[in-house]
Short mmCIF file of C-alpha atoms in Angstrom, two decimals:
data_model
loop_
_atom_site.label_atom_id
_atom_site.label_comp_id
_atom_site.label_asym_id
_atom_site.label_seq_id
_atom_site.Cartn_x
_atom_site.Cartn_y
_atom_site.Cartn_z
CA UNK A 1 -15.42 0.03 -8.11
CA UNK A 2 -18.54 -0.08 -10.24
CA UNK A 3 -20.48 3.20 -10.17
CA UNK A 4 -17.96 4.81 -7.79
CA UNK A 5 -17.72 8.53 -8.49
CA UNK A 6 -14.77 10.40 -6.96
CA UNK A 7 -16.17 13.95 -7.30
CA UNK A 8 -19.54 12.95 -5.91
CA UNK A 9 -17.88 11.14 -2.99
CA UNK A 10 -15.69 14.16 -2.16
CA UNK A 11 -18.81 16.35 -2.06
CA UNK A 12 -20.45 13.84 0.28
CA UNK A 13 -17.41 13.89 2.57
CA UNK A 14 -17.60 17.67 2.80
CA UNK A 15 -21.28 17.63 3.79
CA UNK A 16 -21.65 16.64 7.49
CA UNK A 17 -25.05 15.05 6.88
CA UNK A 18 -23.62 12.84 4.09
CA UNK A 19 -20.15 12.19 5.53
CA UNK A 20 -20.77 8.68 6.90
CA UNK A 21 -22.41 7.55 3.66
CA UNK A 22 -19.53 9.01 1.63
CA UNK A 23 -17.01 7.30 3.86
CA UNK A 24 -18.80 3.95 3.48
CA UNK A 25 -18.39 4.40 -0.29
CA UNK A 26 -14.65 4.91 0.15
CA UNK A 27 -14.34 1.81 2.34
CA UNK A 28 -16.27 -0.24 -0.22
CA UNK A 29 -14.33 1.14 -3.19
CA UNK A 30 -10.80 0.90 -1.77
CA UNK A 31 -10.75 -1.92 0.82
CA UNK A 32 -9.49 -4.64 -1.47
CA UNK A 33 -6.71 -2.73 -3.23
CA UNK A 34 -5.56 -1.16 0.06
CA UNK A 35 -5.56 -4.58 1.74
CA UNK A 36 -3.21 -5.97 -0.93
CA UNK A 37 -1.01 -2.89 -0.84
CA UNK A 38 -0.61 -3.29 2.93
CA UNK A 39 -0.31 -7.07 2.70
CA UNK A 40 2.67 -6.76 0.36
CA UNK A 41 4.40 -4.62 2.95
CA UNK A 42 3.62 -6.64 6.06
CA UNK A 43 3.15 -10.17 4.60
CA UNK A 44 0.82 -11.54 7.32
CA UNK A 45 -2.92 -11.66 6.62
CA UNK A 46 -3.86 -10.79 10.21
CA UNK A 47 -1.44 -7.85 10.37
CA UNK A 48 -2.70 -6.57 7.02
CA UNK A 49 -6.31 -6.74 8.22
CA UNK A 50 -5.41 -4.86 11.42
CA UNK A 51 -3.53 -2.19 9.47
CA UNK A 52 -6.39 -1.86 6.98
CA UNK A 53 -8.75 -1.21 9.92
CA UNK A 54 -6.28 1.30 11.39
CA UNK A 55 -5.99 3.03 8.02
CA UNK A 56 -9.73 3.53 7.76
CA UNK A 57 -10.01 4.62 11.41
CA UNK A 58 -7.25 7.20 10.84
CA UNK A 59 -8.90 8.34 7.61
CA UNK A 60 -12.26 8.74 9.37
CA UNK A 61 -10.78 10.66 12.34
CA UNK A 62 -8.79 12.90 9.97
CA UNK A 63 -11.57 13.43 7.45
CA UNK A 64 -11.69 17.16 8.23
CA UNK A 65 -8.11 17.46 6.95
CA UNK A 66 -8.98 15.93 3.59
CA UNK A 67 -9.48 18.90 1.28
CA UNK A 68 -10.06 17.04 -1.95
CA UNK A 69 -6.90 18.48 -3.56
CA UNK A 70 -5.42 14.97 -3.85
CA UNK A 71 -7.23 11.89 -5.11
CA UNK A 72 -8.90 9.87 -2.35
CA UNK A 73 -6.76 6.87 -3.30
CA UNK A 74 -3.58 8.95 -2.91
CA UNK A 75 -4.69 10.15 0.52
CA UNK A 76 -5.59 6.60 1.64
CA UNK A 77 -2.31 5.14 0.32
CA UNK A 78 -0.39 7.77 2.26
CA UNK A 79 -2.19 6.81 5.49
CA UNK A 80 -1.78 3.08 4.77
CA UNK A 81 1.93 3.55 4.07
CA UNK A 82 2.43 5.38 7.35
CA UNK A 83 0.50 2.70 9.23
CA UNK A 84 2.50 -0.06 7.53
CA UNK A 85 5.82 1.65 8.16
CA UNK A 86 5.03 1.92 11.85
CA UNK A 87 4.49 -1.83 11.81
CA UNK A 88 7.00 -3.10 9.25
CA UNK A 89 10.22 -4.85 10.13
CA UNK A 90 12.67 -7.05 8.23
CA UNK A 91 12.05 -9.75 10.86
CA UNK A 92 8.84 -10.30 8.94
CA UNK A 93 10.81 -12.52 6.61
CA UNK A 94 10.56 -15.18 9.32
CA UNK A 95 6.77 -14.90 9.31
CA UNK A 96 6.72 -16.05 5.69
CA UNK A 97 7.65 -19.56 6.75
CA UNK A 98 4.80 -19.86 9.25
CA UNK A 99 2.05 -17.78 7.63
CA UNK A 100 -0.79 -20.20 6.79
CA UNK A 101 -2.09 -17.78 4.15
CA UNK A 102 1.23 -17.73 2.34
CA UNK A 103 1.43 -20.81 0.18
CA UNK A 104 3.88 -19.63 -2.46
CA UNK A 105 6.59 -21.88 -3.75
CA UNK A 106 10.25 -21.42 -2.80
CA UNK A 107 10.88 -18.83 -5.51
CA UNK A 108 7.96 -16.78 -4.30
CA UNK A 109 9.24 -17.02 -0.71
CA UNK A 110 12.70 -15.96 -1.82
CA UNK A 111 11.21 -13.08 -3.78
CA UNK A 112 9.27 -11.88 -0.72
CA UNK A 113 12.39 -12.22 1.45
CA UNK A 114 14.40 -10.25 -1.10
CA UNK A 115 11.81 -7.47 -1.03
CA UNK A 116 11.83 -7.41 2.78
CA UNK A 117 15.63 -6.95 2.76
CA UNK A 118 15.26 -3.65 0.89
CA UNK A 119 15.53 -0.39 2.80
CA UNK A 120 12.07 0.86 3.76
CA UNK A 121 11.70 3.55 1.09
CA UNK A 122 13.01 1.28 -1.70
CA UNK A 123 10.62 -1.45 -0.58
CA UNK A 124 7.66 0.93 -0.79
CA UNK A 125 8.69 2.20 -4.23
CA UNK A 126 9.28 -1.33 -5.51
CA UNK A 127 5.89 -2.51 -4.22
CA UNK A 128 4.01 0.44 -5.70
CA UNK A 129 5.72 0.11 -9.09
CA UNK A 130 5.97 -3.67 -9.43
CA UNK A 131 2.72 -4.86 -7.83
CA UNK A 132 0.44 -1.84 -8.15
CA UNK A 133 1.91 -0.76 -11.52
CA UNK A 134 1.61 2.78 -10.21
CA UNK A 135 2.99 5.57 -12.39
CA UNK A 136 6.02 7.46 -11.06
CA UNK A 137 4.02 10.72 -11.19
CA UNK A 138 1.39 9.33 -8.82
CA UNK A 139 4.07 7.89 -6.53
CA UNK A 140 5.73 11.28 -6.49
CA UNK A 141 2.46 12.79 -5.23
CA UNK A 142 2.06 10.19 -2.47
CA UNK A 143 5.66 10.09 -1.30
CA UNK A 144 6.68 13.68 -1.95
CA UNK A 145 9.77 12.52 -3.87
CA UNK A 146 10.90 13.55 -7.35
CA UNK A 147 10.23 11.24 -10.30
CA UNK A 148 13.98 10.99 -10.97
CA UNK A 149 14.71 9.89 -7.40
CA UNK A 150 11.88 7.36 -7.57
CA UNK A 151 13.23 5.85 -10.81
CA UNK A 152 16.71 5.60 -9.27
CA UNK A 153 15.31 3.94 -6.13
CA UNK A 154 13.32 1.44 -8.18
CA UNK A 155 16.40 0.62 -10.26
CA UNK A 156 18.48 0.07 -7.08
CA UNK A 157 15.73 -2.10 -5.59
CA UNK A 158 15.59 -4.32 -8.70
CA UNK A 159 19.39 -4.66 -8.64
CA UNK A 160 19.35 -5.67 -4.94
CA UNK A 161 16.62 -8.25 -5.56
CA UNK A 162 18.62 -9.70 -8.47
CA UNK A 163 21.72 -9.86 -6.26
CA UNK A 164 19.70 -11.55 -3.52
CA UNK A 165 18.61 -14.25 -5.99
CA UNK A 166 22.19 -14.77 -7.22
CA UNK A 167 23.32 -15.34 -3.63
CA UNK A 168 20.58 -17.92 -3.10
CA UNK A 169 21.03 -19.94 -6.30
#
């Protein structure tokens, strides 16, 4: 994200003559981190790529609704989460075995399966906290959930993952 400037980009998005250029900046700045955020939710490389495309298409078509009151990353994560949720399913655990891009060892596979067993909201919170190291305050903004509830959900998710590992020892 070298030389990416949030304020400058927001101004570009609000100027019709600069919108496309501003949007290209967003795509360049956020593609990789959004890809991995989505990939952790859907596991498959191809699905993640499709959802990343869908996220940017949705963002572009809804650009007029972006007011700049939230950070661009928060807005994009919210869209990506919604896209991923529409697509996500615990049956994805089966895809882990056959995904050519997934070459983790058994522990890694078990870990991913454990995460996929979590209820949707807990899975999202766990992914944001554990993999993205996102602060609860930022999560609260994206998900519209109180910090206390987020901490409780994360705690429950960790407990369920630990239990999952104990069952598969």
